CSV table of C-alpha atoms in Angstrom, one decimal:
chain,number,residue,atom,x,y,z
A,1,UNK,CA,0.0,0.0,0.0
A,2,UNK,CA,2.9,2.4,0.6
A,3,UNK,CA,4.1,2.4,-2.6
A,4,UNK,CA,0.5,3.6,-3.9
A,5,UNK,CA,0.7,6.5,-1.8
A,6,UNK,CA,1.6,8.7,-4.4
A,7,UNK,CA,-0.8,7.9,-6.9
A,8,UNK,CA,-3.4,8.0,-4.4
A,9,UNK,CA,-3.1,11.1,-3.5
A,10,UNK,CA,-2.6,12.8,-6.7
A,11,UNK,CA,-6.4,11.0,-7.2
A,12,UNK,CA,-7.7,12.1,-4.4
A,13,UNK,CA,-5.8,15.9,-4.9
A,14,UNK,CA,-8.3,15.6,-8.2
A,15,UNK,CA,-11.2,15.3,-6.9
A,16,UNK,CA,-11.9,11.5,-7.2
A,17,UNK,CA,-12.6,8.8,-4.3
A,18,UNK,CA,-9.9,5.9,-4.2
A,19,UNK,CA,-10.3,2.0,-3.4
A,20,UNK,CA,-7.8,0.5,-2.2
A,21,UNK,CA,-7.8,-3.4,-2.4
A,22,UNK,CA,-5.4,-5.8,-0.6
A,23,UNK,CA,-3.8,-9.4,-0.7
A,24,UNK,CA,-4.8,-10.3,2.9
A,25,UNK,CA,-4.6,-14.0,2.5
A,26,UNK,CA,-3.0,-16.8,0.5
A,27,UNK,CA,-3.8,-20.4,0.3
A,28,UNK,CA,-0.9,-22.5,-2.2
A,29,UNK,CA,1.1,-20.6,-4.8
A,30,UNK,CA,-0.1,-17.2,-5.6
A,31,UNK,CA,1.5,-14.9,-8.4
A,32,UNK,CA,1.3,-12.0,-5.9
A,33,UNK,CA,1.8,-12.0,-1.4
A,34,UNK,CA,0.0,-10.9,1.6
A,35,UNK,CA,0.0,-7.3,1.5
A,36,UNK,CA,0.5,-6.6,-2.1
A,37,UNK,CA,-2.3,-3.6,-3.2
A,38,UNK,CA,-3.6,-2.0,-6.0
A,39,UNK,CA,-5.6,1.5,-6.0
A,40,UNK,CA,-8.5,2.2,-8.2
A,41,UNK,CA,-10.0,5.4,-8.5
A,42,UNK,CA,-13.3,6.5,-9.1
A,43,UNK,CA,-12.0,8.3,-12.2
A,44,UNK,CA,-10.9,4.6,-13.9
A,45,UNK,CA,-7.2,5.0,-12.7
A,46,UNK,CA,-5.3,1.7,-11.7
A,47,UNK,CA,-2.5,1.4,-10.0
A,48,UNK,CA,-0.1,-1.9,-8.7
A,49,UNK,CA,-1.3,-5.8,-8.7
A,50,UNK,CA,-3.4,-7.9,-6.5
A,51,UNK,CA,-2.3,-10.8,-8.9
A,52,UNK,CA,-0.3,-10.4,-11.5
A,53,UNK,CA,-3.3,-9.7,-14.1
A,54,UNK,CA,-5.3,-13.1,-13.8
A,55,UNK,CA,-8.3,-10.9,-11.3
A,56,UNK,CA,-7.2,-7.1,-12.0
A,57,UNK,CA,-10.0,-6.6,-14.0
A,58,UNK,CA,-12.8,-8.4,-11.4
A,59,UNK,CA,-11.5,-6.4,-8.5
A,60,UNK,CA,-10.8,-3.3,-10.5
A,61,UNK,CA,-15.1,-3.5,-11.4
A,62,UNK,CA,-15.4,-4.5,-7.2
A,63,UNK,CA,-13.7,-1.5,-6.1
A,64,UNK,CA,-16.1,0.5,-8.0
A,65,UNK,CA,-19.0,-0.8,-6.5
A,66,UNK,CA,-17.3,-0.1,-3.0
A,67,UNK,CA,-16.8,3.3,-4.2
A,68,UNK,CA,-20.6,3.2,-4.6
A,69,UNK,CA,-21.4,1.8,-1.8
A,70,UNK,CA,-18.8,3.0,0.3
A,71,UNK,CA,-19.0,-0.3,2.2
A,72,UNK,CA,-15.7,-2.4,2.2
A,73,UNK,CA,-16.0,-6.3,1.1
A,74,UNK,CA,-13.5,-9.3,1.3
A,75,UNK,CA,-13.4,-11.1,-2.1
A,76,UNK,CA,-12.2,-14.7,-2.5
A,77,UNK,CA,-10.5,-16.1,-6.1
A,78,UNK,CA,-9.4,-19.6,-6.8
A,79,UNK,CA,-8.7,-22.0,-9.3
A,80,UNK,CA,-11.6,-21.9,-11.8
A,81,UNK,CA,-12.7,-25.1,-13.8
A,82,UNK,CA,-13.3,-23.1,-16.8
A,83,UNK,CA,-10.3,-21.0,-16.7
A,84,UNK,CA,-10.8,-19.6,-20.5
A,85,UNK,CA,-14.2,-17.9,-19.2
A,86,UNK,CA,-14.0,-17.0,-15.4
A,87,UNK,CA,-11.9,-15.0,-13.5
A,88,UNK,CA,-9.6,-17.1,-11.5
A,89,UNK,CA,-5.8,-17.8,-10.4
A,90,UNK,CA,-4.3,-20.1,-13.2
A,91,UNK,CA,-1.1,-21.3,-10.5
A,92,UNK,CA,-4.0,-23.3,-7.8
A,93,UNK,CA,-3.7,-21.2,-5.5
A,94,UNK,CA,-6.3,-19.0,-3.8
A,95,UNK,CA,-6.4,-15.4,-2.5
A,96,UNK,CA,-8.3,-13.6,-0.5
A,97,UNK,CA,-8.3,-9.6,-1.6
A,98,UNK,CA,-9.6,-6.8,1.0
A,99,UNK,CA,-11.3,-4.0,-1.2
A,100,UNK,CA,-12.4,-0.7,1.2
A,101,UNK,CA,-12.6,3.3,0.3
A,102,UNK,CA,-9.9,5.3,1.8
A,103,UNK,CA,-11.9,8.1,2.3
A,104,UNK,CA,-15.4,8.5,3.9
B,1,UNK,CA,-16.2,2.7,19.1
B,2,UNK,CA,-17.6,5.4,20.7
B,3,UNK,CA,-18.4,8.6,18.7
B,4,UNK,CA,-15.3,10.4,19.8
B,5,UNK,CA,-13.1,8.0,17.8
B,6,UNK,CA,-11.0,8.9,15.6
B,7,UNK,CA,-11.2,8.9,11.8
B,8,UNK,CA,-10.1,6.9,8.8
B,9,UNK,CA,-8.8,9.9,7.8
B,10,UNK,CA,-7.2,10.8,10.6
B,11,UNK,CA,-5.8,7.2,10.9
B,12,UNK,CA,-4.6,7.5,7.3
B,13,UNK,CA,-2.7,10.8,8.1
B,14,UNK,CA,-1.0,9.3,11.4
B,15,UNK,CA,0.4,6.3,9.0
B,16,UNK,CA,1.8,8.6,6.6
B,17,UNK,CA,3.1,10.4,8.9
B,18,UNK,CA,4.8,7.5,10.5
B,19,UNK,CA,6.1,6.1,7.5
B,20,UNK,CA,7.2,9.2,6.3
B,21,UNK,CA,9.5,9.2,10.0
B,22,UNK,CA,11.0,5.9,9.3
B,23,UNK,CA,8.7,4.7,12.8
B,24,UNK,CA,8.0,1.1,12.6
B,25,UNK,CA,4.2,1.0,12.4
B,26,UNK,CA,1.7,-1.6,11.5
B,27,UNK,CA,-2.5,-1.1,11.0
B,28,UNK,CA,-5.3,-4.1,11.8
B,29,UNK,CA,-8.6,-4.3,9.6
B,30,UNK,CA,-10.9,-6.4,10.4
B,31,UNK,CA,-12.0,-8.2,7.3
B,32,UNK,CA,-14.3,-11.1,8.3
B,33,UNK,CA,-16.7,-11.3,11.2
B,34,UNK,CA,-17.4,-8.6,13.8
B,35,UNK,CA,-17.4,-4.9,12.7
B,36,UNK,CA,-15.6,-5.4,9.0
B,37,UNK,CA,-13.2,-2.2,8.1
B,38,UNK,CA,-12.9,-1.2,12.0
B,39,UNK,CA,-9.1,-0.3,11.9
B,40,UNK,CA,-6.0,-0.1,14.8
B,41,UNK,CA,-3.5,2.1,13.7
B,42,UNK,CA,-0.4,0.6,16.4
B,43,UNK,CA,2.6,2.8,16.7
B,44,UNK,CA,5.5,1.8,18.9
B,45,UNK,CA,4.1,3.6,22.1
B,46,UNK,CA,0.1,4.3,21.0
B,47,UNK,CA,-2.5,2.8,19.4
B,48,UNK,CA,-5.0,4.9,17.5
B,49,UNK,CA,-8.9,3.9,16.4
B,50,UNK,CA,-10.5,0.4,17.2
B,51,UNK,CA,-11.4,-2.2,16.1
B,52,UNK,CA,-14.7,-2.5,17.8
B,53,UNK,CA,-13.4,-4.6,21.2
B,54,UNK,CA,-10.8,-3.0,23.6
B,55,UNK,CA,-10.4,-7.1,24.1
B,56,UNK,CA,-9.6,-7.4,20.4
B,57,UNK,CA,-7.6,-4.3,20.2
B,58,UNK,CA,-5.2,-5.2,23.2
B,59,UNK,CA,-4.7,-8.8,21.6
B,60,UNK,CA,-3.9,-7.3,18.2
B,61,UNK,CA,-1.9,-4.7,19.4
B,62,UNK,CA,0.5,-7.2,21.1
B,63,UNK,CA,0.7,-9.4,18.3
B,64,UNK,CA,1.8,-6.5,15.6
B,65,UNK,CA,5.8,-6.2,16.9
B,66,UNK,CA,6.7,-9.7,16.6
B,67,UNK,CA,4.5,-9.6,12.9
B,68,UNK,CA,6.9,-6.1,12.4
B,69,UNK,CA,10.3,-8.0,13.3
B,70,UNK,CA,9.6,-10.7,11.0
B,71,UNK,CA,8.6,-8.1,8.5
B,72,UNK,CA,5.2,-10.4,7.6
B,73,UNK,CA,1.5,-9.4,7.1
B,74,UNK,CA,-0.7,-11.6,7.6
B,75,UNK,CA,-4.5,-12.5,8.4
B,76,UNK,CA,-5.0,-13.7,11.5
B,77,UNK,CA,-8.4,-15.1,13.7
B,78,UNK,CA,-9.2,-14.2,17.5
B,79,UNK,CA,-12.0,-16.1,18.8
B,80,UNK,CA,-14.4,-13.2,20.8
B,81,UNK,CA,-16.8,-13.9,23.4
B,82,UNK,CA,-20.0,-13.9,21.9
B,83,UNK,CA,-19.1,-14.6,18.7
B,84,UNK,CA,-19.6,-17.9,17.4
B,85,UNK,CA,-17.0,-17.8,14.0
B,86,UNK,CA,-13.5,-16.0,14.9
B,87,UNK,CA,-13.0,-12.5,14.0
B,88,UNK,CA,-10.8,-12.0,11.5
B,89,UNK,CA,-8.2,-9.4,11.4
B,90,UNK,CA,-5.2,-8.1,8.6
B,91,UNK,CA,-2.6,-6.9,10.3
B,92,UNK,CA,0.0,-5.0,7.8
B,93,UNK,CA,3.3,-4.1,8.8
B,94,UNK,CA,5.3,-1.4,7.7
B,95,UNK,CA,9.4,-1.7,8.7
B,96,UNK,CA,11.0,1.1,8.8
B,97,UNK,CA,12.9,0.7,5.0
B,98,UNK,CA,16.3,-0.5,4.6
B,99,UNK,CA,18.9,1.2,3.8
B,100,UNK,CA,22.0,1.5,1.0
B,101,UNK,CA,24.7,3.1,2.2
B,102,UNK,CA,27.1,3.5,-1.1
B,103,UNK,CA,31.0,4.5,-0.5
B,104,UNK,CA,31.6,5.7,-4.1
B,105,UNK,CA,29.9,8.0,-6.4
B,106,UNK,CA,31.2,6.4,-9.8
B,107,UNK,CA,29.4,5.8,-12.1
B,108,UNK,CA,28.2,2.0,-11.2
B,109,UNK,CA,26.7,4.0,-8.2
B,110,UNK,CA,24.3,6.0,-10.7
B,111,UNK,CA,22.4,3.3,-11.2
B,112,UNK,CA,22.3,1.4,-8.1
B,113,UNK,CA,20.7,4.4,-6.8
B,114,UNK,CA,18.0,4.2,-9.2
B,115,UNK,CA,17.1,0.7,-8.8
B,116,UNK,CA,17.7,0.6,-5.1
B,117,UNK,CA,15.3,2.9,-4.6
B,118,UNK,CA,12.7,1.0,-7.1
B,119,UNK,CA,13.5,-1.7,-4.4
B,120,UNK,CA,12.4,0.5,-1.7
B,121,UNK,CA,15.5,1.0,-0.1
B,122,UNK,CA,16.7,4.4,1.3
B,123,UNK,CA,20.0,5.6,-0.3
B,124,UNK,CA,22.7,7.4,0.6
B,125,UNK,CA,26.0,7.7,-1.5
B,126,UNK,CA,29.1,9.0,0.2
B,127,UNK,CA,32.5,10.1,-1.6
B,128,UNK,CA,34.8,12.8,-0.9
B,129,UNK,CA,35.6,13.5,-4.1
B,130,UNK,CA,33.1,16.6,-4.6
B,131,UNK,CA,33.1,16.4,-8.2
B,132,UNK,CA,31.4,12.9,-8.0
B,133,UNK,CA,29.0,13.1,-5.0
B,134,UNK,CA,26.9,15.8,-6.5
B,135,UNK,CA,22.4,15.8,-6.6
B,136,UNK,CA,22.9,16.3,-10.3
B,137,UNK,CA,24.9,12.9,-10.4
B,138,UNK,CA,22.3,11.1,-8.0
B,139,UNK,CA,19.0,12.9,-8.0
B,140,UNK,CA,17.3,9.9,-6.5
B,141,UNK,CA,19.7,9.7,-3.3
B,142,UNK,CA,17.8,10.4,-0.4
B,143,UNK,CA,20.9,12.2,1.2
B,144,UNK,CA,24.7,12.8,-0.7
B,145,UNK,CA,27.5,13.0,1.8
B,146,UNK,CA,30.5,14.4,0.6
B,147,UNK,CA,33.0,12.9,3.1
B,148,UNK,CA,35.5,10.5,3.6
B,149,UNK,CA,34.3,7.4,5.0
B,150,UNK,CA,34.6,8.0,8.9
B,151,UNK,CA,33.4,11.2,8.4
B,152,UNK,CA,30.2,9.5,6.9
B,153,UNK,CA,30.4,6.7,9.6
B,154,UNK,CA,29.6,9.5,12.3
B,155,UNK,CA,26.8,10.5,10.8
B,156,UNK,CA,24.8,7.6,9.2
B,157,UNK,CA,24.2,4.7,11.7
B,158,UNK,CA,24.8,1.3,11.0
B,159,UNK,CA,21.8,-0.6,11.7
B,160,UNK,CA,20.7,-4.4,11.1
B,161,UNK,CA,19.0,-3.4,8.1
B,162,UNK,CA,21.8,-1.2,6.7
B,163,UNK,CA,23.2,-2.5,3.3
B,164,UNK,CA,26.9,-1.6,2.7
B,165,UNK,CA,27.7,-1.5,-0.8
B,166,UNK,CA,31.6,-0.3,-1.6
B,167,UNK,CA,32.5,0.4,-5.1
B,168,UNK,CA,35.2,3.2,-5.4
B,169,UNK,CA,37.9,1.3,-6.4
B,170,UNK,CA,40.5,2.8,-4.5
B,171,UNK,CA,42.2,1.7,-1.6
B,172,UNK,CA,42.1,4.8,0.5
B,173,UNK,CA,38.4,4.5,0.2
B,174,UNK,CA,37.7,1.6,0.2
B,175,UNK,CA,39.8,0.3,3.6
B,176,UNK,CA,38.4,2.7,5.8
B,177,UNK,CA,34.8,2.0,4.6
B,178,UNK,CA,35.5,-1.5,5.5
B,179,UNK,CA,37.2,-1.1,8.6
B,180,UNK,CA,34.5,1.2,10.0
B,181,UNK,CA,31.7,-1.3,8.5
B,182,UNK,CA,32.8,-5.0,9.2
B,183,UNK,CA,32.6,-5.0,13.2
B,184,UNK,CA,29.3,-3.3,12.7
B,185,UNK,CA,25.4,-5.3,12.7
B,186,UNK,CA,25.4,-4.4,8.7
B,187,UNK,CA,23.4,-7.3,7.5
B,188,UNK,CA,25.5,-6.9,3.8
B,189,UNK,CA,29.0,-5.6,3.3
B,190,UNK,CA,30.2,-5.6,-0.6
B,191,UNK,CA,33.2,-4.3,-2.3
B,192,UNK,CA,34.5,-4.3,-5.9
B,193,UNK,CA,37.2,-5.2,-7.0
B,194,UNK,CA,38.9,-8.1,-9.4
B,195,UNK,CA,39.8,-11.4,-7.5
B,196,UNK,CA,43.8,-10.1,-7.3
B,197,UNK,CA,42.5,-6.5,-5.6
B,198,UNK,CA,40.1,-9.1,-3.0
B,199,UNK,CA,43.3,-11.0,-2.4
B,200,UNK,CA,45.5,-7.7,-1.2
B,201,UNK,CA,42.5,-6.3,0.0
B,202,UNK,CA,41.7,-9.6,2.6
B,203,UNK,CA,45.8,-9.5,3.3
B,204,UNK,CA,45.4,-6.0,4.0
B,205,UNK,CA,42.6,-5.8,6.2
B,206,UNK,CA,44.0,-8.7,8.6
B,207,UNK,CA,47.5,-6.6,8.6
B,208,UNK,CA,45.0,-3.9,10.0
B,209,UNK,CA,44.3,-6.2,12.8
B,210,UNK,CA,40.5,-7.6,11.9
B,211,UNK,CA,40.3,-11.4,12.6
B,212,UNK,CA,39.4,-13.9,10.7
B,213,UNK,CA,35.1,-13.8,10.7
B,214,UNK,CA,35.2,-10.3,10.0
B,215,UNK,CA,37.1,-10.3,6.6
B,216,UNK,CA,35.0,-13.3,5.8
B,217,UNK,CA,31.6,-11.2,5.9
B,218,UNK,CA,32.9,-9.1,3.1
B,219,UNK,CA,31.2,-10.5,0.0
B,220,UNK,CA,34.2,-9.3,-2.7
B,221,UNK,CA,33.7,-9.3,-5.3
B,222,UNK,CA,30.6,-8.3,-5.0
B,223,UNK,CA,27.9,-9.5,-6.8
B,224,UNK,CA,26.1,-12.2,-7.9
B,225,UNK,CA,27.6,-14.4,-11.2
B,226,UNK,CA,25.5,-13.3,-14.0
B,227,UNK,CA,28.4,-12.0,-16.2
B,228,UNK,CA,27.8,-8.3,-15.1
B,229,UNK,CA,29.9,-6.1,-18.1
B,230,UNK,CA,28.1,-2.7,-18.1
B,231,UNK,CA,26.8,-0.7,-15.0
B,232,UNK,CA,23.5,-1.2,-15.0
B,233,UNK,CA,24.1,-4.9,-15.1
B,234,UNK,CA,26.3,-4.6,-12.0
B,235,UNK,CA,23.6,-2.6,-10.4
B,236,UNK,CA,21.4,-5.5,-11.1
B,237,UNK,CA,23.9,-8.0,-10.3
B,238,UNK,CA,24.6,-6.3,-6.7
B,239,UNK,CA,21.0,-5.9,-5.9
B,240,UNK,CA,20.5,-9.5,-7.1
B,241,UNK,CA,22.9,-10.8,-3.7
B,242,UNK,CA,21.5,-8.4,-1.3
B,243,UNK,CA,17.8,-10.0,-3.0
B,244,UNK,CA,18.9,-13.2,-1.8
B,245,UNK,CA,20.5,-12.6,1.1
B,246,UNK,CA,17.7,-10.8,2.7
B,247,UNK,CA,15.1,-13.6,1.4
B,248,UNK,CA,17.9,-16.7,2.6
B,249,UNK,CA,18.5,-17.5,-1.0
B,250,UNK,CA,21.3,-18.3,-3.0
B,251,UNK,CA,21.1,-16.5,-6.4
B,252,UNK,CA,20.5,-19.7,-8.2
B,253,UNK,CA,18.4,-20.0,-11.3
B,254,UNK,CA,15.0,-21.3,-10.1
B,255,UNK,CA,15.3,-24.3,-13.4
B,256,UNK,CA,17.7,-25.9,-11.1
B,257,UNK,CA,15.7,-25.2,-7.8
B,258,UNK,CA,12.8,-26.6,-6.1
B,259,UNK,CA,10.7,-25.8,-3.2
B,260,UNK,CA,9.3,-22.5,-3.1
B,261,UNK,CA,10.0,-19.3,-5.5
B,262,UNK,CA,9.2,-16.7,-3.2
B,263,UNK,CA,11.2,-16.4,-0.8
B,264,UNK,CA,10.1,-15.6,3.0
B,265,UNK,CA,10.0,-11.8,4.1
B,266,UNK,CA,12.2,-10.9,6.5
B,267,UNK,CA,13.9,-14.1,6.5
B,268,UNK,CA,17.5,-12.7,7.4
B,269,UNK,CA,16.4,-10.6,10.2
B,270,UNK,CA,15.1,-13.7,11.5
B,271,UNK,CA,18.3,-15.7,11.0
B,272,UNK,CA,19.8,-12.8,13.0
């Protein structure tokens, strides 16, 4: 999260509410460790990696319903059956990812 | 809570702040069960917000400075009176960064700089040579000292997490830079040099009167194996042993490894 600092406040400097959504739990191999982050603005920006692209995009369209909502949410991705059509880790592992607004 | 606590706002500013002072800090959610978001911002002598039970908080807040020496992050459950499921709780630590401490502003410096602080390290590059140590040279540096090498000594400290990296290629650098820094807790000491230079160097040092284990925690010549030719490569190459020493790796490649990739955070501070 510390590292998204910057962009997160040059968001929020511009008038947009940020998301910030965390790696706070990992079960087998995961591309990406407890505590890596990724912002997302309400303005579309994106910045770092939850997993190294294989749930970006899901959590990216999360955060903006926290945004909305303004309500935080734990989200939970694992190995998929159908990787080709779901959103899922393709190493087995799974992740759970903390999404919550930093401001009020 | 009650309504006097404080805000996320507020809790957001302390952290920065924190971080900002190089504190060691760490700050609990609660992600699962009980009051989910509820955070416990835990500085070294204070705790700010709640996490919805002063039971909860007090259990957390002990936990966080073992979770901050190990340099982990992790999720972890506390089973609450009246609750029938554990509450869950992330607890993220923030160590205070290490540092690089660079005796020579040549030119392989210019680039260890750059990626050393892409690593997250602080840097500071020391050379007395005032042509060399200048902000234009190393405008990523988070402090230039332009000093010989006890002069520099006095000022920075040398801490666990201090990473000693000595490249100027001159022996009246370079030997006090390693005097001053092998009898210290530096958890990486590296000099450049060809394997003849090491040799004088090693015979050098123990004419100076440093015994045996000390000389030995000099990695020289520094680096990992990867054929380093241009700076940048040597950057990468140096940063590539200080990788692996701080995760308890080799430098292998991982073709002709198994067990895990990652390595473990904080795994030399725990071998310590």
């Amino acid at each position: 999260m510390k590292e998204l600092l910057p962009e997160v406040d040059a968001w929020r400097s511009a008038g947009n509410r940020v998301a910030i959504a965390t790696v706070v739990k990992v079960e087998g191999s995961a591309p990406r460790p407890v505590g890596a982050s990724m912002a997302v603005s309400s303005a579309g920006d994106l910045a770092g990696s939850v997993s190294g692209g294989c749930v970006e995009t899901a959590v990216f369209e999360e955060a903006q319903d926290v945004l909305r909502t303004g309500q935080p949410k734990l989200l939970r991705y694992g190995i998929t059956d159908e990787m080709a059509w779901d959103v899922g880790l393709a190493c087995g592992g799974t992740i759970e990812v903390f999404v919550e607004p930093v401001t009020e | 809570m009650t309504g006097l606590a404080p805000s996320r706002v507020e809790i957001q500013a302390r952290l920065e702040e924190a971080l900002a002072g190089r504190v060691p800090v760490a700050v609990a959610t609660v992600v699962r069960g009980g009051q989910v978001g509820a955070k416990l911002l835990i500085l070294p002598d204070e705790t700010l917000g709640g996490l919805g039970d002063a039971t909860l908080d007090a259990a957390v807040a002990g936990d966080a400075p073992d979770l901050l020496a190990h340099e982990r992050s992790e999720t972890r459950p506390y089973q609450m009176a009246g609750h029938d499921d554990p509450v869950e709780v992330f607890i993220e630590t923030f160590p205070p960064p290490p540092t690089l401490l660079i005796f020579g502003a040549v030119h392989v410096a210019q680039p260890l700089t750059r990626f050393a602080k892409a690593l997250g390290f602080d840097v500071v590059v020391s050379d007395a040579r005032a042509k060399l140590a200048t902000a234009e040279r190393f405008p990523d540096a988070d402090r230039i000292i332009q000093g010989w090498p006890d002069e520099t000594l006095a000022e920075v400290p040398i801490l666990p997490n201090t990473y000693v990296a000595i490249l100027s290629h001159d022996p009246k650098f370079d030997e006090p830079a390693l005097i001053g820094t092998l009898d210290t807790p530096a958890a990486y000491i590296g000099a450049i040099g060809s394997r003849s230079t090491n040799e004088d160097r090693r015979r050098r040092l123990a004419d100076a009167g440093l015994a045996p284990e000390q000389i030995a925690r000099m990695r020289a010549p520094i680096g990992l194996d990867i054929g380093a030719a241009t700076p940048e490569e040597m950057a990468i190459s140096i940063l590539g042993e200080i990788i692996a020493l701080r995760r308890g790796r080799s430098g292998g490649s991982l073709t002709e490894a198994s067990g895990r990739i990652r390595g473990e955070p904080g795994i030399a501070a725990a071998i310590r």
